[in-house]
PDB file of C-alpha atoms in Angstrom:
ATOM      1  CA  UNK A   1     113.825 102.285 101.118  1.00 91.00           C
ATOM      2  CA  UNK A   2     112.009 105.515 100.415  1.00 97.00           C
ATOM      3  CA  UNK A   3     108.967 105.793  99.667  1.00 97.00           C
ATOM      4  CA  UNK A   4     109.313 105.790  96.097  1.00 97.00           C
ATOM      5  CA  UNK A   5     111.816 103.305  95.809  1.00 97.00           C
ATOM      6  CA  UNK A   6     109.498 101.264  97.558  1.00 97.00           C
ATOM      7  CA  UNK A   7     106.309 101.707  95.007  1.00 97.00           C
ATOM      8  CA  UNK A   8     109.322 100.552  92.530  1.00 97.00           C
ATOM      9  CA  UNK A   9     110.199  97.653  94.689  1.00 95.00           C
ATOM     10  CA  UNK A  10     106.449  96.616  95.115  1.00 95.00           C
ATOM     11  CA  UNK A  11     105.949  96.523  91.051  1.00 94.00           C
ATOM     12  CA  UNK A  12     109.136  94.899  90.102  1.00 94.00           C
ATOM     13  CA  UNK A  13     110.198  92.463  93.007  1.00 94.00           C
ATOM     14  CA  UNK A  14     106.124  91.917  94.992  1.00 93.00           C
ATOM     15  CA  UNK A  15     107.228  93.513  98.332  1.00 95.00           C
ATOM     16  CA  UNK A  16     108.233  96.270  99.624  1.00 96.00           C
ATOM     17  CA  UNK A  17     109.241  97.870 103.585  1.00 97.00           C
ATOM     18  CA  UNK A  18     109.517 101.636 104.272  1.00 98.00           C
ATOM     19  CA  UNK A  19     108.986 104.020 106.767  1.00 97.00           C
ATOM     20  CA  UNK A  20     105.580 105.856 107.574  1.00 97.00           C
ATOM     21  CA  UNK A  21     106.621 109.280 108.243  1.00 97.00           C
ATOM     22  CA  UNK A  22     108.685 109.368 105.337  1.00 97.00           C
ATOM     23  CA  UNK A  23     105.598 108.683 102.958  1.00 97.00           C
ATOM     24  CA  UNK A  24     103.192 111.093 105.180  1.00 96.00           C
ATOM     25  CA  UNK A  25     103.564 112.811 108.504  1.00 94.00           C
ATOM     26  CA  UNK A  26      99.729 113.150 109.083  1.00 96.00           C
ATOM     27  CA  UNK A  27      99.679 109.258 108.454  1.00 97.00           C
ATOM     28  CA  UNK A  28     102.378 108.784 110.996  1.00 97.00           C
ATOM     29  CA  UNK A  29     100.005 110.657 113.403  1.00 96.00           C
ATOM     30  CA  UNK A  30      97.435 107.890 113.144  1.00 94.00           C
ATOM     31  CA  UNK A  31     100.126 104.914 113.491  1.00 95.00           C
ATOM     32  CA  UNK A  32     101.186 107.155 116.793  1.00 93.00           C
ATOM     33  CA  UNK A  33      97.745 106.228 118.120  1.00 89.00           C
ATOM     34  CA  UNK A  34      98.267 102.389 118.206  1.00 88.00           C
ATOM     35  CA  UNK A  35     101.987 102.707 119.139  1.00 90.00           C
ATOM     36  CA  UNK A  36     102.609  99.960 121.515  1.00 87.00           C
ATOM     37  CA  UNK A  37     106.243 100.021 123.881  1.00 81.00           C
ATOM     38  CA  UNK A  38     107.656  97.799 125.981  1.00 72.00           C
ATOM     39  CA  UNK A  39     105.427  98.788 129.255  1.00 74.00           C
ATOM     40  CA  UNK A  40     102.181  99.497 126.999  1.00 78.00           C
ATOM     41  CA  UNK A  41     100.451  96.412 126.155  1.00 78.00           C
ATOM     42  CA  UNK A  42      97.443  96.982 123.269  1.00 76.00           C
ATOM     43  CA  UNK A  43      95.338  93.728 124.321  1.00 75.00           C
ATOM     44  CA  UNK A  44      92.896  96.133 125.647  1.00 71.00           C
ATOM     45  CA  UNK A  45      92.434  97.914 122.374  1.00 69.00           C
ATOM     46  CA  UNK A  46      91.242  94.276 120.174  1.00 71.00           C
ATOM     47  CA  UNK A  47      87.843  93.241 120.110  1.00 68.00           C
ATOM     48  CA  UNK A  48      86.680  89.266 119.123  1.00 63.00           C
ATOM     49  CA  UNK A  49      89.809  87.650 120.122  1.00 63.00           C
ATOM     50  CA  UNK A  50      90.496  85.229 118.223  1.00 63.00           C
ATOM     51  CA  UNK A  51      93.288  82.515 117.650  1.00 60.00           C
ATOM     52  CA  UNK A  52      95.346  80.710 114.720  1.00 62.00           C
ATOM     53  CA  UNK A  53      96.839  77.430 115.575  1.00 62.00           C
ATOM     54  CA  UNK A  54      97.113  75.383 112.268  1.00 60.00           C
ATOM     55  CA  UNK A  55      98.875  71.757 111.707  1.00 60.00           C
ATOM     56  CA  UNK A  56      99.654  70.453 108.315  1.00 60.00           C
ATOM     57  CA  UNK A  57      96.893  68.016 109.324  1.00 58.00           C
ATOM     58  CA  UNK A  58      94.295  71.396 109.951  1.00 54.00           C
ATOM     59  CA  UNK A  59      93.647  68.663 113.304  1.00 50.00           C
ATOM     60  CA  UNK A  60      94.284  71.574 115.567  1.00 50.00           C
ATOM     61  CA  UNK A  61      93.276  74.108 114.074  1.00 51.00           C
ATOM     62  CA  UNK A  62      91.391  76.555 116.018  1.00 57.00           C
ATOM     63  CA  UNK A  63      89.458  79.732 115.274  1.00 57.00           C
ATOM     64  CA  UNK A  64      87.077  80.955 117.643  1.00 60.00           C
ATOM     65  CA  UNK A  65      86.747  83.967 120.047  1.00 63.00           C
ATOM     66  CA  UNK A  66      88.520  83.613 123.419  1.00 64.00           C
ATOM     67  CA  UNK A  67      86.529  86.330 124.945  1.00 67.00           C
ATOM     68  CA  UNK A  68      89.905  87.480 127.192  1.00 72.00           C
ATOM     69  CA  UNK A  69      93.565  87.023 126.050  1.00 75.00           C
ATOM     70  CA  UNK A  70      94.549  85.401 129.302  1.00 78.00           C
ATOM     71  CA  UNK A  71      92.153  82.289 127.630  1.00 76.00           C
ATOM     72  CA  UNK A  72      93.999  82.152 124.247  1.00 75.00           C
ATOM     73  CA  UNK A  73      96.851  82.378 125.661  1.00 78.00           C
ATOM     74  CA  UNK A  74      96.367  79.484 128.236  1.00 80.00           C
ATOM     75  CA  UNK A  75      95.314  77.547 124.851  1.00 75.00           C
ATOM     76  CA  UNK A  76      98.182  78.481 122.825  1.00 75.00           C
ATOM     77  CA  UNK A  77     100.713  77.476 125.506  1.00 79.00           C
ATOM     78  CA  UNK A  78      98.676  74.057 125.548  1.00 77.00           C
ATOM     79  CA  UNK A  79      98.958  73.334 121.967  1.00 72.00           C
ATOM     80  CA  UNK A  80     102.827  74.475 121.831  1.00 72.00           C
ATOM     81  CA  UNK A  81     103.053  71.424 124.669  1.00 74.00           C
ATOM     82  CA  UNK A  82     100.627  69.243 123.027  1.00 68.00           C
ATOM     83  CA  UNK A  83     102.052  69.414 119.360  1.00 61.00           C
ATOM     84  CA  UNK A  84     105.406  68.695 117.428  1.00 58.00           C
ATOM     85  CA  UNK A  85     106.333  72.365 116.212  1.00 55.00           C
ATOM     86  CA  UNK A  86     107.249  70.910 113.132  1.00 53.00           C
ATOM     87  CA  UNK A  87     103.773  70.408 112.206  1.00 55.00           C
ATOM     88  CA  UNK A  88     102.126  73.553 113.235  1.00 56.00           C
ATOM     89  CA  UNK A  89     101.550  75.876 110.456  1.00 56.00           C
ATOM     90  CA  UNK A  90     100.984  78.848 112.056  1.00 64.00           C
ATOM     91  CA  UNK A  91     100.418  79.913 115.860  1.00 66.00           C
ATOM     92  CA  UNK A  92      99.449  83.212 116.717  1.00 70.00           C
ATOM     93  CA  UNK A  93      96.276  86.040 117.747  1.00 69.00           C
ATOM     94  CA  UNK A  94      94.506  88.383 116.474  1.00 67.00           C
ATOM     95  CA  UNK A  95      91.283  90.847 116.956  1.00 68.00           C
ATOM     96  CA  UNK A  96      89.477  94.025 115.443  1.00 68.00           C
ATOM     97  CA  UNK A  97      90.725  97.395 116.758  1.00 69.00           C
ATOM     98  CA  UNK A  98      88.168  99.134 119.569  1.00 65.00           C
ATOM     99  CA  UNK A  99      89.549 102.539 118.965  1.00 66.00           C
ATOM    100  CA  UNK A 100      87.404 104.532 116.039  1.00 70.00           C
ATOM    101  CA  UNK A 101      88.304 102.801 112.777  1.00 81.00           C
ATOM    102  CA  UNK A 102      87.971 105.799 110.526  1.00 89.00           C
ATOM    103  CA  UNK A 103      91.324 107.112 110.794  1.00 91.00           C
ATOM    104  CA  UNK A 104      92.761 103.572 110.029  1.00 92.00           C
ATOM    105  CA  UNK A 105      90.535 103.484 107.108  1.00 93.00           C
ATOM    106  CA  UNK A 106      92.163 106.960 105.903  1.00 94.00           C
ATOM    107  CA  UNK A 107      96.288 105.033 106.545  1.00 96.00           C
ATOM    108  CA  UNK A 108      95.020 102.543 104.138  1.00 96.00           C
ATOM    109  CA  UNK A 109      93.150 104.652 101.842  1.00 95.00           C
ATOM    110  CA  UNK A 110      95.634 106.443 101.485  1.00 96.00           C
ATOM    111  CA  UNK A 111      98.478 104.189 101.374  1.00 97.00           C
ATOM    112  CA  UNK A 112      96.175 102.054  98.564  1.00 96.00           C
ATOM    113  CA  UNK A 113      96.179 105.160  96.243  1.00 95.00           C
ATOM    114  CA  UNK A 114      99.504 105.768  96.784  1.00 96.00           C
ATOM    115  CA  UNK A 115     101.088 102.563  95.659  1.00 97.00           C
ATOM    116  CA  UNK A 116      98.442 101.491  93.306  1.00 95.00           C
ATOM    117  CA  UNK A 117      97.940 105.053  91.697  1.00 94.00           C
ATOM    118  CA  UNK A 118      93.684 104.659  92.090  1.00 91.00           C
ATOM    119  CA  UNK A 119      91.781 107.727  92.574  1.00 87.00           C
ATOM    120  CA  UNK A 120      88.799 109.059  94.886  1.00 86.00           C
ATOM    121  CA  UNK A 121      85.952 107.052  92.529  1.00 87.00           C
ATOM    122  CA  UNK A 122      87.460 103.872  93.735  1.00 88.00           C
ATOM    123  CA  UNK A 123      85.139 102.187  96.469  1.00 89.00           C
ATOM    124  CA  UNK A 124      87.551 100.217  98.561  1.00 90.00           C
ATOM    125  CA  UNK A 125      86.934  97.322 101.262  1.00 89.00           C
ATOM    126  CA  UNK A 126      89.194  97.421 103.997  1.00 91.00           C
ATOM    127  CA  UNK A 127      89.278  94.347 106.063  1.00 86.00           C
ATOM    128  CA  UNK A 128      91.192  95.743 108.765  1.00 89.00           C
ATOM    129  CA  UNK A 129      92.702  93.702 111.604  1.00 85.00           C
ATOM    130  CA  UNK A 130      95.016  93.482 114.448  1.00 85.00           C
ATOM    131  CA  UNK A 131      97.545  90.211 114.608  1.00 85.00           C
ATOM    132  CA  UNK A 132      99.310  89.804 118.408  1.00 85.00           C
ATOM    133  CA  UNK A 133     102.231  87.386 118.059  1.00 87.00           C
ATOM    134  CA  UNK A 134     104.025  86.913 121.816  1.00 86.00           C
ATOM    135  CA  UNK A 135     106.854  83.922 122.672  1.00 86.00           C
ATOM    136  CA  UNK A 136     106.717  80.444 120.878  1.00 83.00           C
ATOM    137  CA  UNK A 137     104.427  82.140 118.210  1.00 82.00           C
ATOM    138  CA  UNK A 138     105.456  82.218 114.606  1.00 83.00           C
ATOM    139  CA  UNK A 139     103.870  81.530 110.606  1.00 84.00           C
ATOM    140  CA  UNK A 140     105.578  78.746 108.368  1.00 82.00           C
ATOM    141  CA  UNK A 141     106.998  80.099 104.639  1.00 85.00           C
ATOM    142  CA  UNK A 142     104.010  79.645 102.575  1.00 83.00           C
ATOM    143  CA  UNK A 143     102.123  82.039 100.076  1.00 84.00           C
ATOM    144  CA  UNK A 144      98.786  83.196 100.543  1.00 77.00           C
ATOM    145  CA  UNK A 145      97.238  82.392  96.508  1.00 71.00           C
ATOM    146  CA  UNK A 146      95.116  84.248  94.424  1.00 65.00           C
ATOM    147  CA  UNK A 147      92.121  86.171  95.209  1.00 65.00           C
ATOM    148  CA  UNK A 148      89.069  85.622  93.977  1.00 66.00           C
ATOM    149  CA  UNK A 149      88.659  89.692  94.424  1.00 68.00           C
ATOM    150  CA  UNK A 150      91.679  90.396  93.327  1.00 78.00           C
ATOM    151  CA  UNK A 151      93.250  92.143  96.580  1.00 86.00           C
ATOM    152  CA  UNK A 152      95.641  94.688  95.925  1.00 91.00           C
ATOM    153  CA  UNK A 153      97.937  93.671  98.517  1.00 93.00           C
ATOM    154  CA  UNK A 154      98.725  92.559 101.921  1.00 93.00           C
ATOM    155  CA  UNK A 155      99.846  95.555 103.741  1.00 96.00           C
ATOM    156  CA  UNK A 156     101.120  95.416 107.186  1.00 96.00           C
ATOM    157  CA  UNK A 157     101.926  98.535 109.824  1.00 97.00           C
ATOM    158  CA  UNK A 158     104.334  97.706 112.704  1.00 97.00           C
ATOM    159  CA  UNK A 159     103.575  99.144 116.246  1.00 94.00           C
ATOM    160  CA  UNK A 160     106.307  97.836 118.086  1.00 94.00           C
ATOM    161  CA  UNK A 161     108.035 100.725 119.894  1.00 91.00           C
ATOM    162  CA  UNK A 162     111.202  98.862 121.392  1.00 89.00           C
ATOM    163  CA  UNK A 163     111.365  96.015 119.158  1.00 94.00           C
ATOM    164  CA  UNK A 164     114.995  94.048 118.580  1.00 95.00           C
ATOM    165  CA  UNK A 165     116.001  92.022 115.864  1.00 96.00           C
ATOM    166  CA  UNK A 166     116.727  89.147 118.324  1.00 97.00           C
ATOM    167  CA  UNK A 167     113.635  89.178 119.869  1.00 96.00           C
ATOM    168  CA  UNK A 168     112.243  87.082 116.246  1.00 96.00           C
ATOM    169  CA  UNK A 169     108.739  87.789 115.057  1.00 95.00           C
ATOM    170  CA  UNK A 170     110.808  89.292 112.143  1.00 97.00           C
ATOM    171  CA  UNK A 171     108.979  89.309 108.723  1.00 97.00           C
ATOM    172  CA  UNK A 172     111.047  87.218 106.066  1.00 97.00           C
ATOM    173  CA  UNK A 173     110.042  88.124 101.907  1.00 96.00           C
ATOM    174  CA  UNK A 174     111.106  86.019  99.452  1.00 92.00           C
ATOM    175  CA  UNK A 175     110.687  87.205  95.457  1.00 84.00           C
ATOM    176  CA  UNK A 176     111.737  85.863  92.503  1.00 82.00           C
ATOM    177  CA  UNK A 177     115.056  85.996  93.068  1.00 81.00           C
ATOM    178  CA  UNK A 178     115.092  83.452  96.173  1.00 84.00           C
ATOM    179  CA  UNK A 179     116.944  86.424  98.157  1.00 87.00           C
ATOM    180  CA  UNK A 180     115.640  86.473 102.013  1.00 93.00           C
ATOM    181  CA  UNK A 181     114.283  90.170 102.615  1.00 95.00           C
ATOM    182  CA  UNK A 182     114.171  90.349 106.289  1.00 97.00           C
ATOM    183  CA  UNK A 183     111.573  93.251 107.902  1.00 98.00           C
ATOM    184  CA  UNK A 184     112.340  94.009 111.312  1.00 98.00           C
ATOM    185  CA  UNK A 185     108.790  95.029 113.248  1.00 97.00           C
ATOM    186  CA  UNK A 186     109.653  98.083 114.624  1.00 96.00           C
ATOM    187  CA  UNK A 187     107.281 101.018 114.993  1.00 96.00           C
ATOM    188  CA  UNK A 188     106.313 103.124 111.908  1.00 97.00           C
ATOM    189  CA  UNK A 189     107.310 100.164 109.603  1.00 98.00           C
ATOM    190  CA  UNK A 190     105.262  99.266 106.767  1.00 98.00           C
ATOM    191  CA  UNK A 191     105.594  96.009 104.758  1.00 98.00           C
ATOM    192  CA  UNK A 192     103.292  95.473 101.687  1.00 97.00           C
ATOM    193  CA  UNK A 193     103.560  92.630  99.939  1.00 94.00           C
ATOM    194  CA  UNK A 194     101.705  92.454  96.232  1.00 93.00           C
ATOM    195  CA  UNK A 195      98.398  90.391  95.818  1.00 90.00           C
ATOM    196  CA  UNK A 196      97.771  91.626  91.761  1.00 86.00           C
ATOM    197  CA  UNK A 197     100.588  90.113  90.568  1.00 87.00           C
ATOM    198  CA  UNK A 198     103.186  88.261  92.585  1.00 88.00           C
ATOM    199  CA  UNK A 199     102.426  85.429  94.891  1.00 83.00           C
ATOM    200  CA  UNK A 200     105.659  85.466  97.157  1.00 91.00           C
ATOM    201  CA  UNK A 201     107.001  83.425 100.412  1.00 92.00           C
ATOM    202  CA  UNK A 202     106.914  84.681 103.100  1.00 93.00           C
ATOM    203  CA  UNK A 203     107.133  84.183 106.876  1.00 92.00           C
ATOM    204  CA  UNK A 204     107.473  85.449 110.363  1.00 93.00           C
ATOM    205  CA  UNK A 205     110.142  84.084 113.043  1.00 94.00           C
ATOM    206  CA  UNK A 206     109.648  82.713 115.893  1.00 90.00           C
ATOM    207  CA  UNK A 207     109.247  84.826 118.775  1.00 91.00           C
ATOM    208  CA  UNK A 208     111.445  83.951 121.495  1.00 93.00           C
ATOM    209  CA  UNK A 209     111.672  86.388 124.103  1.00 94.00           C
ATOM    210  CA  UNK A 210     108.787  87.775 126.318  1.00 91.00           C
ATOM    211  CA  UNK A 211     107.716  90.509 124.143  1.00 91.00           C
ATOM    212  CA  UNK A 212     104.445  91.276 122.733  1.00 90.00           C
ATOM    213  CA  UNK A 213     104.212  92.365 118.866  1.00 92.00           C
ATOM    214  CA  UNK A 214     101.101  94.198 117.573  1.00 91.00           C
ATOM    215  CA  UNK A 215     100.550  94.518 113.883  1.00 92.00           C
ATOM    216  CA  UNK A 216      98.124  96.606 111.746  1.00 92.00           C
ATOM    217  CA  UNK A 217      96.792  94.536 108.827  1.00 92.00           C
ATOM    218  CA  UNK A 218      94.685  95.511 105.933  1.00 93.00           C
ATOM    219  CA  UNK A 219      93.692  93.788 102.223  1.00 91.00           C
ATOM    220  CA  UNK A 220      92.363  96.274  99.946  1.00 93.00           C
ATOM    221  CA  UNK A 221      90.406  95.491  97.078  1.00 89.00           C
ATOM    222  CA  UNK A 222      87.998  97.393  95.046  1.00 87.00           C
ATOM    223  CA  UNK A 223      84.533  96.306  96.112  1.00 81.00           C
ATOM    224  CA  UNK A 224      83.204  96.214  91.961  1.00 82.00           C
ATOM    225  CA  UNK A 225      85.665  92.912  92.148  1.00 75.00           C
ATOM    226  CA  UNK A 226      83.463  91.412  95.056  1.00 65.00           C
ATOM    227  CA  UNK A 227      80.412  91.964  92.771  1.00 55.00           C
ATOM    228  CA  UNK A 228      81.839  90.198  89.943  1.00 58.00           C
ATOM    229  CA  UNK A 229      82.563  86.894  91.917  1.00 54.00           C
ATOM    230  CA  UNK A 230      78.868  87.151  93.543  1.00 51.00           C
TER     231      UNK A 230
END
């Protein structure tokens, strides 16, 4: 999609996928920074490790900080062992970016006012993370409910330089139409998926080759919402 069939796609049908540098080249500079390829791993560059494993039971769940990646690892291979896959939820890591935050905070101020149409008065909160899915890691089809601050929107950036279709992790939309809308995680690509409005499925495929795949995520909301739910 372009761009602007995108911000269509996003209002009509809850999701959306485009490319960065066809929305802004100067935005595409900052993705450039965090671009991750098949010999560059970014587990240097994330900060309070941390790791998802959910069962339908919540028994195994675990969310704490692993301190190295080599340790959450080591656990997530356990519980993969340990646990029928067709009760875990979700299994996969994720951290807070080392590198300076402010240009990241420009990508999703600017990607915000773009698709919502808000202008420079607007305080935004940007909860900005970085999710690491490698082999055996995955997240069910579920939808994430409404939020009490009224996010704009899920919005994910891809930094996956050399990334194949068959390698899995791919992200799978589902609207209103029950149609499958499959986002391949290559680098540059940008999947939003709308938090005002639409409540969609969603999920991401197993990964099941030895491949690492890094992903920028950010929910925006305008922090006047937070003060109305204190």
């Amino acid at each position: 999609m372009t761009p602007l069939e995108a911000k269509e796609h996003l209002h009509t049908k809850g999701y959306c996928s485009f490319n960065i540098a066809d929305l802004d080249y100067k935005l595409f500079d900052i993705v450039n920074q965090y671009k991750c390829d098949s010999n560059d791993s970014q587990r240097e560059n994330m900060i309070f490790l941390r790791g998802d494993f959910s069962t339908t039971s919540g028994e195994a769940s675990i969310n704490t900080n692993f301190k190295s990646f080599e340790n959450a690892n080591e656990i997530k291979n356990e519980k993969l062992s340990l646990l029928k896959k067709e009760d875990i939820v979700q299994i996969w890591l994720y951290g807070h970016p080392k590198n300076e935050m402010a240009p990241l905070r420009v990508l999703y101020t600017e990607l915000t006012k773009y698709f919502y149409d808000i202008d420079n008065n607007v305080d935004l909160n940007l909860d900005i993370s970085i999710s690491l899915y490698n082999k055996g890691c995955f997240l069910n089809d579920h939808i994430d409910g409404k939020s009490p601050v009224k996010n704009y929107a899920s919005m994910l950036v891809y930094l996956n330089k050399d990334w194949k279709e068959e390698d899995g992790g791919n992200l799978i939309l589902r609207g209103d139409d029950n149609i499958d809308y499959k986002v391949v995680p290559e680098f540059g690509t940008v999947a939003i998926i709308d938090l005002q409005n639409f409540d969609i499925y969603h999920q991401v495929e197993e990964i099941v080759n030895d491949v690492e795949r890094y992903t920028i995520i950010c929910f925006p909301f305008d922090k006047k919402n937070l003060a109305k739910n204190d």
